[in-house]
Short mmCIF file of C-alpha atoms in Angstrom, two decimals:
data_model
loop_
_atom_site.label_atom_id
_atom_site.label_comp_id
_atom_site.label_asym_id
_atom_site.label_seq_id
_atom_site.Cartn_x
_atom_site.Cartn_y
_atom_site.Cartn_z
CA UNK A 15 101.79 117.06 82.20
CA UNK A 16 102.21 117.36 78.44
CA UNK A 17 100.55 114.03 77.77
CA UNK A 18 97.30 115.41 79.17
CA UNK A 19 97.09 118.64 77.21
CA UNK A 20 94.03 117.36 75.33
CA UNK A 21 92.34 116.41 78.60
CA UNK A 22 92.38 119.83 80.20
CA UNK A 23 88.78 120.35 79.16
CA UNK A 24 87.64 117.46 81.37
CA UNK A 25 86.06 119.54 84.15
CA UNK A 26 83.38 120.65 81.67
CA UNK A 27 83.26 117.23 80.01
CA UNK A 28 83.42 118.57 76.47
CA UNK A 29 85.66 118.04 73.46
CA UNK A 30 86.64 115.00 71.45
CA UNK A 31 89.13 112.34 72.44
CA UNK A 32 91.84 110.62 70.47
CA UNK A 33 92.29 106.86 70.84
CA UNK A 34 95.63 105.09 70.88
CA UNK A 35 96.82 102.82 68.10
CA UNK A 36 96.03 99.82 70.31
CA UNK A 37 92.53 101.15 70.89
CA UNK A 38 91.97 101.40 67.15
CA UNK A 39 93.18 97.82 66.65
CA UNK A 40 91.01 96.51 69.49
CA UNK A 41 87.90 98.30 68.29
CA UNK A 42 84.96 96.01 67.74
CA UNK A 43 83.86 94.79 64.32
CA UNK A 44 81.64 97.33 62.60
CA UNK A 45 77.95 96.50 62.56
CA UNK A 46 75.81 94.30 64.73
CA UNK A 47 75.68 91.56 62.07
CA UNK A 48 79.44 90.93 62.24
CA UNK A 49 79.28 90.59 66.02
CA UNK A 50 76.18 88.41 65.99
CA UNK A 51 77.69 86.06 63.41
CA UNK A 52 80.46 85.03 65.82
CA UNK A 53 78.42 85.10 69.01
CA UNK A 54 77.40 82.04 71.07
CA UNK A 55 74.09 81.74 72.92
CA UNK A 56 72.80 84.80 74.72
CA UNK A 57 73.11 83.02 78.08
CA UNK A 58 76.82 82.33 77.55
CA UNK A 59 77.40 85.98 76.63
CA UNK A 60 75.50 87.10 79.74
CA UNK A 61 77.54 84.74 81.92
CA UNK A 62 80.76 86.10 80.41
CA UNK A 63 79.97 89.45 82.04
CA UNK A 64 80.10 87.95 85.54
CA UNK A 65 83.25 87.34 87.61
CA UNK A 66 82.39 85.68 90.93
CA UNK A 67 84.09 84.30 94.01
CA UNK A 68 83.23 81.10 95.86
CA UNK A 69 84.15 79.16 98.97
CA UNK A 70 86.37 76.11 98.98
CA UNK A 71 89.83 74.91 98.01
CA UNK A 72 88.39 72.33 95.63
CA UNK A 73 85.16 71.82 93.71
CA UNK A 74 83.78 68.27 93.85
CA UNK A 75 81.53 67.03 91.07
CA UNK A 76 77.99 68.24 91.67
CA UNK A 77 79.12 71.37 93.49
CA UNK A 78 76.63 74.23 93.03
CA UNK A 79 79.27 76.73 91.90
CA UNK A 80 80.92 74.29 89.50
CA UNK A 81 77.53 73.60 87.94
CA UNK A 82 77.04 77.34 87.41
CA UNK A 83 80.43 77.55 85.65
CA UNK A 84 79.60 74.53 83.48
CA UNK A 85 76.26 76.07 82.50
CA UNK A 86 78.03 79.26 81.43
CA UNK A 87 76.25 81.30 84.09
CA UNK A 88 79.55 82.28 85.76
CA UNK A 89 81.98 83.38 83.09
CA UNK A 90 85.02 84.25 85.21
CA UNK A 91 86.45 83.55 88.67
CA UNK A 92 88.19 85.51 91.41
CA UNK A 93 90.22 83.62 94.03
CA UNK A 94 90.93 84.66 97.64
CA UNK A 95 93.22 83.23 100.27
CA UNK A 96 91.10 84.33 103.25
CA UNK A 97 87.38 84.22 103.87
CA UNK A 98 86.43 87.64 105.24
CA UNK A 99 83.29 86.52 107.05
CA UNK A 100 84.77 83.42 108.73
CA UNK A 101 88.42 84.48 108.99
CA UNK A 102 89.46 81.05 107.71
CA UNK A 103 90.94 79.69 104.50
CA UNK A 104 89.12 80.11 101.21
CA UNK A 105 90.52 79.12 97.77
CA UNK A 106 94.32 79.27 98.06
CA UNK A 107 96.20 76.70 100.17
CA UNK A 108 99.29 75.68 98.18
CA UNK A 109 100.70 75.88 94.65
CA UNK A 110 99.69 72.31 93.73
CA UNK A 111 96.18 72.79 95.13
CA UNK A 112 95.70 76.02 93.13
CA UNK A 113 96.85 74.30 89.93
CA UNK A 114 94.32 71.52 90.42
CA UNK A 115 91.55 73.98 91.23
CA UNK A 116 92.14 76.22 88.21
CA UNK A 117 92.43 73.21 85.89
CA UNK A 118 89.06 71.95 87.11
CA UNK A 119 87.44 75.31 86.53
CA UNK A 120 88.87 75.67 83.02
CA UNK A 121 87.75 72.16 82.09
CA UNK A 122 84.19 72.99 83.12
CA UNK A 123 83.88 76.30 81.28
CA UNK A 124 82.00 76.46 77.96
CA UNK A 125 83.50 79.85 77.11
CA UNK A 126 86.58 82.03 77.63
CA UNK A 127 87.12 81.66 81.38
CA UNK A 128 89.39 84.17 83.14
CA UNK A 129 90.73 83.33 86.62
CA UNK A 130 91.84 86.35 88.65
CA UNK A 131 93.57 87.28 91.88
CA UNK A 132 94.62 90.53 93.53
CA UNK A 133 98.39 90.16 93.52
CA UNK A 134 99.83 93.66 93.83
CA UNK A 135 102.66 92.80 96.23
CA UNK A 136 103.22 93.98 99.78
CA UNK A 137 100.11 93.90 101.93
CA UNK A 138 97.73 93.13 99.06
CA UNK A 139 98.60 89.68 97.76
CA UNK A 140 96.53 86.51 97.77
CA UNK A 141 99.54 84.31 96.97
CA UNK A 142 101.61 84.57 100.14
CA UNK A 143 105.11 83.20 100.80
CA UNK A 144 103.79 81.42 103.90
CA UNK A 145 101.84 79.20 101.49
CA UNK A 146 104.78 78.45 99.25
CA UNK A 147 104.45 81.30 96.77
CA UNK A 148 107.08 83.89 95.88
CA UNK A 149 107.57 87.02 97.96
CA UNK A 150 106.71 90.34 96.31
CA UNK A 151 107.36 93.89 97.54
CA UNK A 152 104.74 96.63 97.77
CA UNK A 153 104.17 99.14 94.99
CA UNK A 154 105.79 101.83 97.15
CA UNK A 155 108.99 99.77 97.39
CA UNK A 156 108.97 99.01 93.67
CA UNK A 157 108.35 102.67 92.90
CA UNK A 158 111.51 103.68 94.76
CA UNK A 159 113.58 101.68 92.27
CA UNK A 160 113.85 101.82 88.48
CA UNK A 161 110.94 100.89 86.21
CA UNK A 162 113.16 98.20 84.71
CA UNK A 163 113.22 96.47 88.10
CA UNK A 164 109.45 96.75 88.36
CA UNK A 165 109.16 95.16 84.92
CA UNK A 166 111.39 92.31 86.07
CA UNK A 167 109.17 91.80 89.13
CA UNK A 168 106.11 91.72 86.86
CA UNK A 169 107.80 89.07 84.74
CA UNK A 170 108.53 86.92 87.80
CA UNK A 171 105.05 87.31 89.24
CA UNK A 172 103.46 86.66 85.85
CA UNK A 173 105.46 83.48 85.38
CA UNK A 174 104.32 82.19 88.77
CA UNK A 175 100.67 83.04 88.16
CA UNK A 176 100.75 81.45 84.70
CA UNK A 177 102.21 78.28 86.20
CA UNK A 178 99.26 78.20 88.64
CA UNK A 179 96.61 78.58 85.96
CA UNK A 180 95.82 82.19 86.91
CA UNK A 181 95.18 84.37 83.87
CA UNK A 182 94.35 87.79 85.37
CA UNK A 183 96.14 89.90 87.97
CA UNK A 184 93.90 92.70 89.26
CA UNK A 185 96.92 94.99 89.41
CA UNK A 186 98.73 97.35 89.14
CA UNK A 187 97.36 100.24 91.15
CA UNK A 188 97.63 103.42 89.06
CA UNK A 189 96.49 105.73 91.87
CA UNK A 190 98.86 108.63 92.56
CA UNK A 191 99.89 108.84 96.23
CA UNK A 192 98.66 112.41 96.72
CA UNK A 193 97.32 111.58 100.19
CA UNK A 194 99.66 109.25 102.11
CA UNK A 195 96.99 108.88 104.81
CA UNK A 196 94.45 107.46 102.33
CA UNK A 197 93.26 104.31 104.18
CA UNK A 198 92.74 102.31 100.99
CA UNK A 199 95.90 103.30 99.06
CA UNK A 200 98.64 105.41 100.65
CA UNK A 201 98.42 103.91 104.14
CA UNK A 202 98.76 100.42 102.64
CA UNK A 203 101.75 101.30 100.39
CA UNK A 204 99.70 100.40 97.29
CA UNK A 205 100.78 103.41 95.21
CA UNK A 206 104.07 103.53 93.34
CA UNK A 207 104.71 107.22 94.00
CA UNK A 208 103.29 110.71 94.63
CA UNK A 209 104.78 111.63 91.23
CA UNK A 210 102.30 110.95 88.39
CA UNK A 211 105.09 110.34 85.88
CA UNK A 212 106.67 107.72 88.16
CA UNK A 213 103.32 106.02 88.73
CA UNK A 214 102.78 105.93 84.97
CA UNK A 215 106.22 104.44 84.28
CA UNK A 216 106.04 101.77 86.98
CA UNK A 217 102.42 100.79 86.34
CA UNK A 218 103.15 100.34 82.65
CA UNK A 219 106.33 98.36 83.36
CA UNK A 220 104.57 96.08 85.86
CA UNK A 221 101.67 95.45 83.49
CA UNK A 222 103.93 94.73 80.55
CA UNK A 223 105.92 92.28 82.64
CA UNK A 224 102.77 90.35 83.52
CA UNK A 225 101.53 90.44 79.94
CA UNK A 226 104.79 89.03 78.59
CA UNK A 227 104.00 85.89 80.59
CA UNK A 228 100.46 85.67 79.25
CA UNK A 229 98.80 87.15 82.37
CA UNK A 230 96.30 89.98 81.87
CA UNK A 231 96.92 93.07 84.05
CA UNK A 232 94.19 95.43 85.25
CA UNK A 233 94.97 99.12 85.68
CA UNK A 234 93.06 100.47 88.70
CA UNK A 235 91.17 102.39 90.11
CA UNK A 236 89.88 104.68 87.33
CA UNK A 237 89.51 107.67 87.38
CA UNK A 238 91.93 107.76 90.37
CA UNK A 239 91.51 107.67 94.13
CA UNK A 240 94.99 108.45 95.46
CA UNK A 241 93.82 111.63 97.18
CA UNK A 242 90.72 110.13 98.79
CA UNK A 243 90.14 110.27 102.53
CA UNK A 244 88.03 107.15 102.90
CA UNK A 245 87.67 103.58 101.65
CA UNK A 246 84.96 102.52 99.17
CA UNK A 247 84.77 99.15 100.95
CA UNK A 248 83.06 101.06 103.76
CA UNK A 249 80.97 103.66 101.92
CA UNK A 250 80.88 106.32 99.23
CA UNK A 251 84.30 107.70 98.30
CA UNK A 252 83.89 111.31 97.19
CA UNK A 253 86.90 112.54 95.20
CA UNK A 254 85.28 115.79 94.04
CA UNK A 255 87.74 118.02 95.93
CA UNK A 256 90.90 115.92 95.82
CA UNK A 257 90.89 114.66 92.22
CA UNK A 258 93.17 116.33 89.68
CA UNK A 259 92.77 115.49 85.99
CA UNK A 260 96.41 116.23 85.13
CA UNK A 261 97.80 113.99 87.85
CA UNK A 262 95.20 111.25 88.27
CA UNK A 263 94.64 110.51 84.59
CA UNK A 264 98.34 110.60 83.65
CA UNK A 265 99.04 106.88 84.31
CA UNK A 266 96.06 105.88 82.16
CA UNK A 267 96.95 108.24 79.31
CA UNK A 268 100.54 106.95 79.35
CA UNK A 269 99.44 103.31 79.44
CA UNK A 270 96.99 103.74 76.57
CA UNK A 271 99.55 105.62 74.50
CA UNK A 272 101.90 102.64 74.83
CA UNK A 273 99.29 99.99 74.00
CA UNK A 274 98.09 98.84 77.44
CA UNK A 275 97.91 95.01 77.20
CA UNK A 276 95.15 94.36 79.71
CA UNK A 277 91.94 95.77 81.13
CA UNK A 278 90.90 98.77 83.23
CA UNK A 279 89.16 98.54 86.59
CA UNK A 280 86.62 101.21 87.51
CA UNK A 281 86.58 102.39 91.12
CA UNK A 282 83.45 103.16 93.15
CA UNK A 283 84.42 106.83 93.13
CA UNK A 284 82.07 109.80 93.10
CA UNK A 285 83.01 113.11 91.49
CA UNK A 286 80.22 115.64 91.14
CA UNK A 287 82.06 117.39 88.30
CA UNK A 288 82.14 114.16 86.29
CA UNK A 289 78.68 112.86 87.19
CA UNK A 290 76.47 114.69 89.64
CA UNK A 291 74.39 111.58 90.35
CA UNK A 292 76.36 108.33 90.08
CA UNK A 293 79.76 106.94 91.14
CA UNK A 294 82.14 106.06 88.33
CA UNK A 295 81.18 102.36 88.22
CA UNK A 296 77.59 103.28 87.35
CA UNK A 297 78.31 106.39 85.29
CA UNK A 298 77.97 106.52 81.52
CA UNK A 299 79.60 109.95 81.61
CA UNK A 300 82.74 108.50 83.23
CA UNK A 301 83.03 105.16 81.41
CA UNK A 302 81.61 105.82 77.94
CA UNK A 303 82.21 109.57 77.91
CA UNK A 304 85.58 110.01 79.62
CA UNK A 305 87.35 106.64 79.53
CA UNK A 306 86.19 105.35 76.16
CA UNK A 307 85.41 108.65 74.42
CA UNK A 308 87.96 111.23 75.49
CA UNK A 309 90.75 108.84 76.43
CA UNK A 310 90.13 106.37 73.62
CA UNK A 311 90.04 103.13 75.62
CA UNK A 312 88.17 100.45 73.65
CA UNK A 313 89.24 97.42 75.67
CA UNK A 314 87.68 95.56 78.59
CA UNK A 315 86.38 97.45 81.61
CA UNK A 316 85.93 95.49 84.85
CA UNK A 317 84.15 96.83 87.93
CA UNK A 318 85.57 96.87 91.41
CA UNK A 319 83.74 94.53 93.79
CA UNK A 320 80.02 95.24 93.44
CA UNK A 321 79.50 94.12 97.04
CA UNK A 322 81.42 97.07 98.48
CA UNK A 323 79.30 99.34 100.64
CA UNK A 324 79.88 102.27 98.28
CA UNK A 325 77.43 100.43 96.00
CA UNK A 326 75.28 98.26 98.29
CA UNK A 327 74.28 101.03 100.70
CA UNK A 328 72.73 103.04 97.86
CA UNK A 329 71.73 100.57 95.13
CA UNK A 330 70.11 97.17 94.96
CA UNK A 331 71.69 94.45 92.82
CA UNK A 332 69.33 94.91 89.88
CA UNK A 333 69.70 98.67 89.72
CA UNK A 334 73.47 98.53 90.14
CA UNK A 335 73.88 95.92 87.40
CA UNK A 336 71.57 97.83 85.05
CA UNK A 337 73.43 101.09 85.52
CA UNK A 338 76.93 99.54 85.36
CA UNK A 339 76.33 97.59 82.15
CA UNK A 340 74.59 100.48 80.39
CA UNK A 341 77.42 102.76 81.54
CA UNK A 342 79.93 100.53 79.72
CA UNK A 343 81.20 97.94 82.24
CA UNK A 344 82.06 94.63 80.54
CA UNK A 345 82.73 92.41 83.57
CA UNK A 346 80.82 92.77 86.84
CA UNK A 347 82.93 91.57 89.76
CA UNK A 348 81.19 90.05 92.79
CA UNK A 349 83.80 88.72 95.21
CA UNK A 350 81.13 87.05 97.38
CA UNK A 351 83.57 87.52 100.23
CA UNK A 352 82.74 90.82 101.94
CA UNK A 353 79.55 88.97 102.74
CA UNK A 354 78.63 85.45 101.63
CA UNK A 355 75.62 84.37 99.61
CA UNK A 356 75.56 80.78 98.35
CA UNK A 357 72.84 81.71 95.87
CA UNK A 358 74.82 84.60 94.36
CA UNK A 359 75.69 82.78 91.08
CA UNK A 360 72.00 82.16 90.40
CA UNK A 361 70.89 85.61 91.56
CA UNK A 362 73.51 87.50 89.54
CA UNK A 363 72.88 85.54 86.35
CA UNK A 364 69.08 85.62 86.67
CA UNK A 365 69.14 89.37 87.35
CA UNK A 366 71.26 90.17 84.31
CA UNK A 367 69.27 87.79 82.12
CA UNK A 368 66.01 89.43 83.27
CA UNK A 369 67.36 92.88 82.42
CA UNK A 370 68.23 91.73 78.91
CA UNK A 371 64.97 89.89 78.29
CA UNK A 372 62.99 92.93 79.44
CA UNK A 373 64.89 95.16 77.02
CA UNK A 374 66.36 97.39 79.74
CA UNK A 375 69.77 96.17 78.55
CA UNK A 376 69.99 95.51 74.82
CA UNK A 377 71.36 92.35 73.28
CA UNK A 378 73.68 94.58 71.26
CA UNK A 379 75.15 95.91 74.50
CA UNK A 380 75.81 92.34 75.72
CA UNK A 381 77.39 91.45 72.37
CA UNK A 382 79.70 94.48 72.60
CA UNK A 383 81.11 93.22 75.91
CA UNK A 384 81.39 89.68 74.57
CA UNK A 385 83.48 90.97 71.67
CA UNK A 386 85.78 92.98 73.94
CA UNK A 387 86.30 90.01 76.27
CA UNK A 388 86.98 87.51 73.50
CA UNK A 389 89.28 89.94 71.69
CA UNK A 390 91.35 90.30 74.87
CA UNK A 391 91.25 86.57 75.53
CA UNK A 392 92.45 85.63 72.06
CA UNK A 393 95.19 88.27 72.14
CA UNK A 394 96.55 86.94 75.42
CA UNK A 395 96.35 83.37 74.14
CA UNK A 396 98.62 84.34 71.24
CA UNK A 397 101.09 85.94 73.66
CA UNK A 398 101.05 82.86 75.90
CA UNK A 399 101.79 80.56 72.98
CA UNK A 400 104.58 82.85 71.81
CA UNK A 401 106.08 82.81 75.30
CA UNK A 402 106.13 78.98 75.12
CA UNK A 403 106.21 78.76 78.91
CA UNK A 404 103.18 76.57 79.44
CA UNK A 405 100.79 79.45 79.99
CA UNK A 406 98.93 78.59 76.78
CA UNK A 407 97.00 76.21 79.04
CA UNK A 408 95.37 79.31 80.53
CA UNK A 409 93.47 79.79 77.27
CA UNK A 410 92.18 76.40 76.12
CA UNK A 411 88.82 77.63 74.88
CA UNK A 412 88.20 78.09 71.17
CA UNK A 413 85.34 80.12 69.75
#
């Protein structure tokens, strides 16, 4: 595709990239002093790099997780409707209950709290019509229509999420459906199309629809896993033979060129031509070299769930967090749902804090992520106020 002419050198990972106009505007203030001057305590900045899940449809005073949020040790939240390990309910019961829960979380947070769900539509949606939420078609169904209709669906879904106090939708999927049998994407109708141009158009339209309602979209799963044969929930996903730079990077290049209004999610994807040693989530070559350098993305990067077996079968928590942050990840996502650990908020925060205090992760690196997160947060707050639809309540925090 023409939009990727400058990326044809990717297999050898050489050449310089050109950032989009949005990327230039979102670039961080020059110099460590400017960043430090506006920064809160180091602990709050460390906590802002953690997005965690928890059990329960409410959080009574004194709850362990709520205390971690109040202390700034858990900066962001992910909600689920079903508890994987028990098979029962988790955080989402009804619209009114979700509103009360998100309001309680926001009131407790000392910093810019983001509350996220996976709400793609179709088979991947945490807000289900059986619970009183709107119905939403799969990406495959949306992709068979016009991008204008996908934008309208994004607007509707964004309005609902904003009304519930949800500020991030971990969608849309930008994976090209090059393998319809892919158990994580194609087989679940999560891709808009096998045509990269169509995926690009629909992903951008969906994300812009969400953003117009003050909800932050997340383009996923970089650098692209549409052709994969296995699922990173279950183990390493090797895309070395099925990945195509022209096709798989097209949706990202298109989104960045049009000022993508959200964040980018990194997939636990291994490509020996991009990094012979590490999967994308832990790879400086992929995140800092390819995504930020050659493609010009200077916004927030969020990991896929760090509890997926693609990570946990090869790396301990400390090593995985060290590699991911130094590679360029801004928000580490731990769903605490694939397996449950009540102590996860303490463990995750203490581990990251230890890495910073020991010097293995620099304070400057933490400050960089803090700046990206707060830049995104303040931008979305302005959009929410402009929309005048009540979603300004999603962003009550002031630096």
